[in-house]
Short mmCIF file of C-alpha atoms and ligand atoms in Angstrom, two decimals:
data_model
loop_
_atom_site.label_atom_id
_atom_site.label_comp_id
_atom_site.label_asym_id
_atom_site.label_seq_id
_atom_site.Cartn_x
_atom_site.Cartn_y
_atom_site.Cartn_z
CA MET F 1 0.00 0.00 0.00
CA GLU F 2 1.50 3.34 -1.05
CA SER F 3 0.95 6.18 1.40
CA ASN F 4 -0.61 8.44 -1.21
CA ASP F 5 -3.15 5.82 -2.30
CA THR F 6 -6.81 6.72 -1.84
CA TYR F 7 -9.56 4.16 -1.34
CA ILE F 8 -12.93 5.54 -2.35
CA TYR F 9 -16.41 4.25 -1.54
CA ILE F 10 -19.43 5.70 -3.35
CA HIS F 11 -22.87 4.92 -1.98
CA ILE F 12 -25.81 4.59 -4.37
CA PRO F 13 -28.83 4.40 -2.06
CA PHE F 14 -31.53 3.24 -4.48
CA CYS F 15 -33.19 -0.16 -4.71
CA LEU F 16 -36.05 -1.30 -6.88
CA LYS F 17 -37.52 -3.25 -3.97
CA LYS F 18 -36.55 -3.62 -0.32
CA CYS F 19 -35.37 -7.13 0.60
CA ARG F 20 -37.03 -8.55 3.70
CA TYR F 21 -33.79 -8.98 5.68
CA CYS F 22 -32.09 -5.71 4.77
CA ASP F 23 -31.42 -2.85 7.17
CA PHE F 24 -28.98 -0.86 4.99
CA TYR F 25 -29.97 2.66 4.16
CA SER F 26 -31.72 2.37 0.81
CA ILE F 27 -34.77 4.05 -0.71
CA PRO F 28 -37.06 3.28 -3.65
CA TYR F 29 -35.60 4.34 -6.95
CA SER F 30 -36.98 7.27 -8.94
CA LEU F 31 -35.45 9.09 -11.88
CA LYS F 32 -36.01 12.46 -10.22
CA LEU F 33 -34.19 11.39 -7.03
CA GLU F 34 -31.37 9.92 -9.11
CA GLN F 35 -30.81 13.25 -10.84
CA ILE F 36 -30.84 15.21 -7.56
CA TYR F 37 -28.54 12.70 -5.91
CA ILE F 38 -25.92 12.41 -8.65
CA LYS F 39 -25.66 16.20 -8.82
CA ALA F 40 -25.04 16.37 -5.05
CA LEU F 41 -22.60 13.46 -5.17
CA ILE F 42 -20.46 15.18 -7.79
CA LYS F 43 -20.50 18.37 -5.75
CA GLU F 44 -19.37 16.45 -2.67
CA ILE F 45 -16.45 14.90 -4.58
CA LEU F 46 -15.33 18.37 -5.65
CA LEU F 47 -15.83 19.85 -2.17
CA ARG F 48 -13.59 17.14 -0.70
CA ARG F 49 -11.09 17.01 -3.55
CA ALA F 50 -8.18 17.80 -1.18
CA GLU F 51 -8.74 14.43 0.53
CA ILE F 52 -8.03 12.48 -2.66
CA SER F 53 -4.65 11.66 -4.13
CA GLN F 54 -3.89 8.70 -6.35
CA ILE F 55 -6.94 6.41 -6.55
CA ARG F 56 -6.13 2.78 -5.69
CA THR F 57 -9.68 1.46 -5.40
CA LEU F 58 -13.12 2.74 -6.21
CA TYR F 59 -16.12 0.83 -4.92
CA PHE F 60 -19.74 1.55 -5.87
CA GLY F 61 -21.93 -0.01 -3.19
CA GLY F 62 -25.54 0.29 -2.20
CA GLY F 63 -28.39 0.02 -2.40
CA THR F 64 -28.20 -1.20 -5.94
CA PRO F 65 -25.68 0.81 -7.95
CA THR F 66 -26.79 -0.81 -11.21
CA VAL F 67 -30.21 0.90 -11.05
CA ILE F 68 -28.70 4.24 -12.04
CA SER F 69 -28.29 5.18 -15.69
CA ASN F 70 -25.18 4.92 -17.84
CA GLU F 71 -25.19 8.73 -18.00
CA SER F 72 -25.03 9.00 -14.20
CA PHE F 73 -22.11 6.56 -13.98
CA SER F 74 -20.42 8.45 -16.77
CA ALA F 75 -20.85 11.80 -14.97
CA ILE F 76 -19.34 10.40 -11.74
CA MET F 77 -16.39 8.82 -13.54
CA LYS F 78 -15.78 11.96 -15.57
CA VAL F 79 -15.38 14.12 -12.47
CA LEU F 80 -12.98 11.54 -11.02
CA TYR F 81 -10.92 11.15 -14.22
CA ASP F 82 -10.82 14.92 -14.77
CA ASN F 83 -9.59 15.72 -11.28
CA PHE F 84 -7.55 12.80 -9.97
CA LYS F 85 -4.85 10.35 -10.88
CA PHE F 86 -5.71 6.64 -10.99
CA ARG F 87 -3.12 4.01 -10.16
CA PRO F 88 -2.48 1.78 -13.21
CA ASP F 89 -3.65 -1.25 -11.22
CA VAL F 90 -6.75 0.50 -9.89
CA GLU F 91 -9.58 -1.81 -8.81
CA ILE F 92 -13.01 -0.44 -9.71
CA THR F 93 -15.91 -2.50 -8.39
CA VAL F 94 -19.64 -2.12 -8.93
CA GLU F 95 -22.15 -4.09 -6.86
CA ALA F 96 -24.92 -5.45 -9.08
CA ASN F 97 -28.29 -7.08 -8.57
CA PRO F 98 -29.20 -9.81 -11.11
CA ALA F 99 -32.55 -8.06 -11.67
CA THR F 100 -30.78 -5.00 -13.06
CA ILE F 101 -28.41 -6.56 -15.59
CA GLN F 102 -29.81 -5.51 -18.94
CA SER F 103 -30.57 -8.29 -21.39
CA ASP F 104 -28.55 -6.54 -24.10
CA TYR F 105 -25.55 -6.31 -21.70
CA ASP F 106 -25.63 -2.58 -22.39
CA ASN F 107 -24.99 -1.45 -18.81
CA LEU F 108 -22.25 -4.06 -18.27
CA LYS F 109 -20.43 -3.07 -21.47
CA TYR F 110 -20.78 0.60 -20.70
CA LEU F 111 -19.34 0.21 -17.20
CA LYS F 112 -16.38 -1.66 -18.68
CA GLN F 113 -15.71 1.23 -21.07
CA LEU F 114 -15.74 3.58 -18.07
CA GLY F 115 -12.95 1.56 -16.45
CA VAL F 116 -14.94 -0.73 -14.15
CA ASN F 117 -13.00 -4.00 -13.84
CA ARG F 118 -14.80 -5.92 -11.10
CA ILE F 119 -18.48 -6.82 -10.57
CA SER F 120 -19.89 -8.14 -7.33
CA LEU F 121 -23.17 -9.88 -8.04
CA GLY F 122 -25.75 -10.44 -5.28
CA VAL F 123 -26.99 -13.96 -6.03
CA GLN F 124 -27.66 -15.13 -2.43
CA SER F 125 -29.21 -18.49 -3.44
CA PHE F 126 -30.19 -20.59 -6.44
CA SER F 127 -33.43 -21.68 -4.73
CA ASP F 128 -36.48 -19.78 -5.97
CA ASP F 129 -38.39 -20.47 -2.75
CA LEU F 130 -35.62 -18.98 -0.65
CA LEU F 131 -35.16 -15.98 -2.95
CA LYS F 132 -38.87 -15.33 -2.62
CA SER F 133 -38.79 -15.64 1.16
CA LEU F 134 -35.91 -13.16 1.26
CA GLY F 135 -37.91 -10.72 -0.87
CA ARG F 136 -35.28 -10.68 -3.61
CA LEU F 137 -36.46 -9.20 -6.86
CA HIS F 138 -34.81 -11.81 -9.06
CA SER F 139 -35.33 -15.52 -9.68
CA SER F 140 -32.60 -18.15 -9.78
CA ASP F 141 -32.79 -18.12 -13.60
CA ASP F 142 -32.26 -14.34 -13.59
CA ALA F 143 -29.15 -14.95 -11.49
CA ARG F 144 -27.91 -17.65 -13.88
CA GLU F 145 -28.34 -15.37 -16.86
CA ALA F 146 -26.72 -12.45 -15.08
CA ILE F 147 -23.70 -14.58 -14.12
CA CYS F 148 -23.24 -15.66 -17.74
CA ARG F 149 -23.40 -12.07 -18.95
CA VAL F 150 -21.08 -10.75 -16.23
CA SER F 151 -18.53 -13.55 -16.69
CA GLU F 152 -18.31 -12.92 -20.44
CA ILE F 153 -17.19 -9.35 -19.82
CA TYR F 154 -15.53 -9.37 -16.39
CA PRO F 155 -13.04 -12.15 -15.58
CA ASN F 156 -12.83 -10.61 -12.10
CA PHE F 157 -16.31 -11.16 -10.74
CA SER F 158 -17.59 -12.08 -7.32
CA LEU F 159 -20.76 -13.85 -6.20
CA ASP F 160 -22.52 -13.07 -2.92
CA LEU F 161 -24.17 -16.06 -1.26
CA MET F 162 -26.12 -16.43 1.95
CA TYR F 163 -26.56 -19.38 4.30
CA ALA F 164 -28.66 -20.13 7.39
CA ILE F 165 -31.67 -18.62 5.61
CA PRO F 166 -34.87 -19.66 7.43
CA GLY F 167 -36.24 -22.69 5.59
CA GLN F 168 -32.90 -23.55 3.98
CA SER F 169 -31.83 -27.19 4.16
CA ILE F 170 -28.25 -28.42 4.05
CA GLU F 171 -28.98 -29.96 0.61
CA THR F 172 -30.26 -26.64 -0.81
CA TRP F 173 -27.14 -24.90 0.47
CA GLN F 174 -24.87 -27.57 -1.02
CA ASP F 175 -26.62 -27.16 -4.37
CA THR F 176 -26.13 -23.38 -4.21
CA VAL F 177 -22.42 -23.66 -3.39
CA ASN F 178 -21.84 -26.30 -6.07
CA GLU F 179 -23.68 -24.31 -8.69
CA ALA F 180 -21.81 -21.12 -7.75
CA LEU F 181 -18.52 -22.98 -8.18
CA SER F 182 -19.56 -24.25 -11.62
CA TYR F 183 -19.32 -20.64 -12.88
CA ASN F 184 -15.73 -20.39 -11.61
CA PRO F 185 -16.03 -16.93 -10.03
CA ALA F 186 -12.77 -15.21 -9.06
CA HIS F 187 -14.24 -14.45 -5.65
CA ILE F 188 -17.07 -15.61 -3.40
CA SER F 189 -18.54 -13.81 -0.39
CA ALA F 190 -20.69 -16.08 1.76
CA TYR F 191 -22.55 -14.58 4.71
CA GLU F 192 -24.48 -16.25 7.48
CA LEU F 193 -27.87 -14.58 7.59
CA THR F 194 -28.30 -12.78 10.90
CA PRO F 195 -31.76 -11.22 11.10
CA GLU F 196 -31.45 -7.51 11.83
CA GLU F 197 -33.94 -6.06 14.30
CA HIS F 198 -37.20 -4.64 12.93
CA THR F 199 -36.75 -6.01 9.42
CA PRO F 200 -39.79 -7.95 8.09
CA LEU F 201 -37.82 -11.20 8.33
CA TRP F 202 -36.94 -10.51 11.96
CA THR F 203 -40.63 -9.84 12.72
CA ASP F 204 -41.63 -13.12 11.04
CA ILE F 205 -39.16 -15.00 13.22
CA LYS F 206 -40.33 -13.16 16.32
CA ILE F 207 -43.98 -14.03 15.80
CA GLY F 208 -43.15 -17.61 14.87
CA ASN F 209 -44.04 -17.43 11.16
CA THR F 210 -40.63 -18.77 10.30
CA HIS F 211 -37.67 -20.14 12.21
CA LEU F 212 -33.94 -19.67 12.39
CA VAL F 213 -31.83 -22.50 11.06
CA ASP F 214 -30.61 -24.50 14.08
CA GLU F 215 -27.02 -24.21 15.23
CA ASP F 216 -25.91 -27.70 14.17
CA THR F 217 -27.19 -27.21 10.62
CA THR F 218 -25.56 -23.77 10.45
CA ILE F 219 -22.23 -25.33 11.45
CA GLU F 220 -22.74 -28.08 8.88
CA MET F 221 -23.40 -25.45 6.20
CA TYR F 222 -20.28 -23.52 7.15
CA ASP F 223 -18.17 -26.70 7.19
CA PHE F 224 -19.43 -27.68 3.75
CA LEU F 225 -18.69 -24.21 2.43
CA THR F 226 -15.15 -23.98 3.77
CA SER F 227 -14.13 -27.51 2.80
CA THR F 228 -15.67 -27.30 -0.68
CA LEU F 229 -14.10 -23.94 -1.47
CA LYS F 230 -10.76 -25.10 -0.11
CA GLN F 231 -10.88 -28.11 -2.41
CA ALA F 232 -11.66 -25.75 -5.29
CA ARG F 233 -8.51 -23.77 -4.37
CA TYR F 234 -10.14 -20.66 -2.99
CA ASP F 235 -8.20 -18.87 -0.29
CA HIS F 236 -10.38 -18.18 2.78
CA TYR F 237 -8.82 -14.78 3.37
CA GLU F 238 -11.49 -13.19 5.56
CA ILE F 239 -14.32 -14.56 7.73
CA SER F 240 -16.87 -14.36 4.89
CA ASN F 241 -14.62 -14.01 1.84
CA TYR F 242 -12.88 -16.49 -0.46
CA ALA F 243 -10.79 -15.75 -3.52
CA HIS F 244 -8.66 -17.29 -6.20
CA ARG F 245 -5.01 -16.28 -6.11
CA ASP F 246 -4.53 -12.50 -6.50
CA ARG F 247 -8.28 -11.92 -6.68
CA GLN F 248 -8.88 -10.72 -3.12
CA CYS F 249 -10.96 -7.56 -3.00
CA GLN F 250 -8.33 -4.85 -2.53
CA HIS F 251 -10.92 -2.34 -1.42
CA ASN F 252 -12.22 -4.48 1.43
CA LEU F 253 -8.73 -5.64 2.38
CA ASN F 254 -7.91 -2.01 3.06
CA TYR F 255 -10.79 -1.84 5.59
CA TRP F 256 -9.50 -4.88 7.42
CA ARG F 257 -5.95 -3.55 7.36
CA GLN F 258 -7.22 -0.47 9.18
CA GLY F 259 -6.43 1.68 6.15
CA PHE F 260 -7.88 5.10 5.47
CA TYR F 261 -10.78 5.52 3.04
CA THR F 262 -13.07 8.24 1.80
CA GLY F 263 -16.80 7.62 1.51
CA PHE F 264 -19.00 9.76 -0.72
CA GLY F 265 -22.78 9.89 -0.71
CA THR F 266 -25.54 9.57 1.80
CA ALA F 267 -24.76 7.17 4.70
CA ALA F 268 -21.18 6.64 3.46
CA HIS F 269 -18.46 6.19 6.08
CA SER F 270 -14.95 7.62 6.07
CA HIS F 271 -11.77 6.84 7.99
CA VAL F 272 -9.27 9.62 7.55
CA SER F 273 -6.15 11.20 8.95
CA ALA F 274 -6.53 14.96 9.40
CA ASP F 275 -4.76 17.58 11.54
CA GLY F 276 -2.60 14.87 13.10
CA LEU F 277 -5.69 12.95 14.26
CA THR F 278 -7.38 9.79 13.07
CA LYS F 279 -11.10 10.23 12.54
CA ARG F 280 -14.08 8.12 11.59
CA TYR F 281 -17.33 9.66 10.49
CA SER F 282 -20.35 9.13 8.30
CA ASN F 283 -22.55 11.26 6.06
CA ALA F 284 -26.21 11.84 6.95
CA ALA F 285 -28.28 8.73 6.19
CA ASN F 286 -31.03 10.71 4.52
CA ILE F 287 -30.90 11.73 0.90
CA ASN F 288 -32.69 15.07 1.45
CA THR F 289 -30.52 16.12 4.41
CA TYR F 290 -27.47 15.02 2.47
CA ALA F 291 -28.33 16.89 -0.74
CA ALA F 292 -29.46 20.06 1.13
CA ALA F 293 -26.14 20.27 3.02
CA ILE F 294 -24.06 19.71 -0.10
CA ASN F 295 -26.04 22.26 -2.07
CA ASN F 296 -25.30 24.78 0.72
CA GLY F 297 -21.61 24.05 0.33
CA THR F 298 -21.32 22.20 3.67
CA LEU F 299 -20.46 18.59 4.42
CA PRO F 300 -23.32 16.45 5.79
CA ILE F 301 -21.13 14.84 8.43
CA VAL F 302 -22.72 13.13 11.44
CA GLU F 303 -21.11 11.28 14.29
CA PRO F 304 -17.51 12.43 13.86
CA LEU F 305 -15.29 10.37 16.11
CA ILE F 306 -11.66 10.91 16.99
CA VAL F 307 -10.03 7.49 17.26
CA THR F 308 -7.86 7.34 20.37
CA GLU F 309 -4.73 5.17 20.52
CA ASN F 310 -6.55 2.69 22.72
CA GLU F 311 -9.47 2.45 20.29
CA ALA F 312 -7.11 2.15 17.35
CA GLU F 313 -5.40 -0.79 19.04
CA LYS F 314 -8.75 -2.52 19.62
CA GLU F 315 -9.65 -1.88 15.97
CA ARG F 316 -6.33 -3.34 14.87
CA ILE F 317 -7.08 -6.56 16.76
CA PHE F 318 -10.75 -6.69 15.79
CA LEU F 319 -10.12 -6.08 12.09
CA GLY F 320 -6.91 -8.09 11.79
CA LEU F 321 -8.41 -11.21 13.35
CA ARG F 322 -11.11 -11.17 10.69
CA THR F 323 -8.44 -12.01 8.12
CA SER F 324 -6.23 -15.02 7.54
CA CYS F 325 -3.19 -12.75 8.15
CA GLY F 326 -4.11 -12.47 11.83
CA VAL F 327 -2.67 -10.02 14.34
CA HIS F 328 0.69 -9.59 16.01
CA PHE F 329 0.59 -9.24 19.82
CA ASP F 330 3.61 -7.97 21.77
CA ASN F 331 2.20 -9.90 24.72
CA ILE F 332 -0.06 -12.88 24.07
CA PRO F 333 -3.36 -12.33 25.99
CA LYS F 334 -4.16 -14.79 28.83
CA ALA F 335 -7.41 -15.90 27.09
CA ALA F 336 -5.34 -17.23 24.20
CA ALA F 337 -4.48 -20.49 25.99
CA GLU F 338 -8.10 -21.56 26.25
CA LEU F 339 -8.84 -20.60 22.63
CA LEU F 340 -5.76 -22.49 21.50
CA ASN F 341 -6.85 -25.63 23.38
CA ALA F 342 -10.30 -25.37 21.82
CA GLY F 343 -8.74 -25.26 18.34
CA LEU F 344 -10.11 -21.76 17.66
CA ILE F 345 -6.77 -19.99 17.13
CA GLU F 346 -3.21 -20.68 16.07
CA ILE F 347 -0.19 -18.90 17.55
CA ASN F 348 3.01 -18.52 15.60
CA CYS F 349 5.76 -16.25 16.99
CA ASN F 350 3.28 -13.84 18.65
CA LEU F 351 1.06 -13.85 15.57
CA ILE F 352 -2.47 -15.02 16.34
CA THR F 353 -4.76 -16.21 13.57
CA LEU F 354 -8.25 -17.67 13.82
CA THR F 355 -8.69 -21.21 12.52
CA GLU F 356 -11.65 -22.18 10.27
CA LYS F 357 -13.43 -23.22 13.47
CA GLY F 358 -12.46 -19.89 15.05
CA PHE F 359 -13.85 -17.89 12.12
CA LEU F 360 -17.27 -19.40 12.82
CA VAL F 361 -17.26 -17.97 16.37
CA SER F 362 -15.09 -14.98 15.55
CA ASN F 363 -16.99 -12.52 17.75
CA TYR F 364 -16.41 -14.70 20.79
CA CYS F 365 -12.69 -15.15 20.01
CA ILE F 366 -12.15 -11.45 19.32
CA CYS F 367 -13.91 -10.40 22.55
CA GLN F 368 -11.75 -12.82 24.53
CA LEU F 369 -8.53 -11.55 22.96
CA ILE F 370 -9.39 -7.86 23.29
CA GLU F 371 -10.28 -8.06 27.00
S1 SF4 X 401 -30.83 -5.11 -2.98
FE1 SF4 X 401 -29.28 -5.05 -1.34
S2 SF4 X 401 -29.38 -2.98 -0.47
FE2 SF4 X 401 -31.25 -3.28 -1.73
S3 SF4 X 401 -32.77 -3.94 -0.26
FE3 SF4 X 401 -31.86 -5.81 -1.12
S4 SF4 X 401 -30.16 -6.32 0.27
FE4 SF4 X 401 -30.79 -4.22 0.72
#
């Protein structure tokens, strides 16, 4: 990582339909809101231009970035290309929903022309029943078609999968993993579904309409995932992320390495070094508040936080243990002995790494090692 590298996140807050498990900030798409938002976003980039040097990664997340028009993407990229230097090996990722990949590939081809070189596709499952229960807008066939289109244009593509979905059996999960592998993606993100409070799915579970997958089955699903991907030569480089050689997501690796990053757009987070201090903050999670502030020439920052040395050390441990690189400790914590005996960590010359078993209960291990 070069010191003058900048890692940029751009939040596109629109979705065509809200998924039943989602608690990210996203709002229904409309053309009018898109136009207002993109104008504000470009203004924010220019207002904060001093924070950007050479761009190492650019990540469009959401929401569903692929709902916005080619013209909007083009306007954002133009302001970036006109004002900043890009590293020759820049990684430019766009998150995509299978329901928004155009049948003529037009948006995928256009993004490629703009310099996008990585697509992260939210597949979640190849079971239509489960996709429906999650409130996803696409069917499994939509996902299959989208993968074929994406893979023709982007060798570096990632699939997002989800396990421990209420109603999911071990066989359905195995089918999803096996089918995902048949497309030979460069990268796979696989998340255990944890129902977030007050989402429709959470309410269904609370009132007994549906049930969480039991712990033993969840462990079985995780074991199948890790062993199958290992056999297929994917490197399990972070709790929920697996990649072929040299295909780790550089943008996300920077988060886990405690690197600085600049987030643009409503609800986007930043981690920056300014005036000799390390700060974390986020932009207002409301498109109107966000756009009004920007149009007044002010930054819509909420919750600015100065990271103390003590907090930075906790972050270093918390983030580092999420990855297969682990964390160096000057003094090995007392709790490590018990975790080692339980097969949850490995210790090598003061470097602690979580094992596959440890990744599954990472929160527990991290809490023990931080205390
Ligand atoms: S598409 Fe993604 S961001 Fe949008 S509602 Fe579904 S999970 Fe949330």
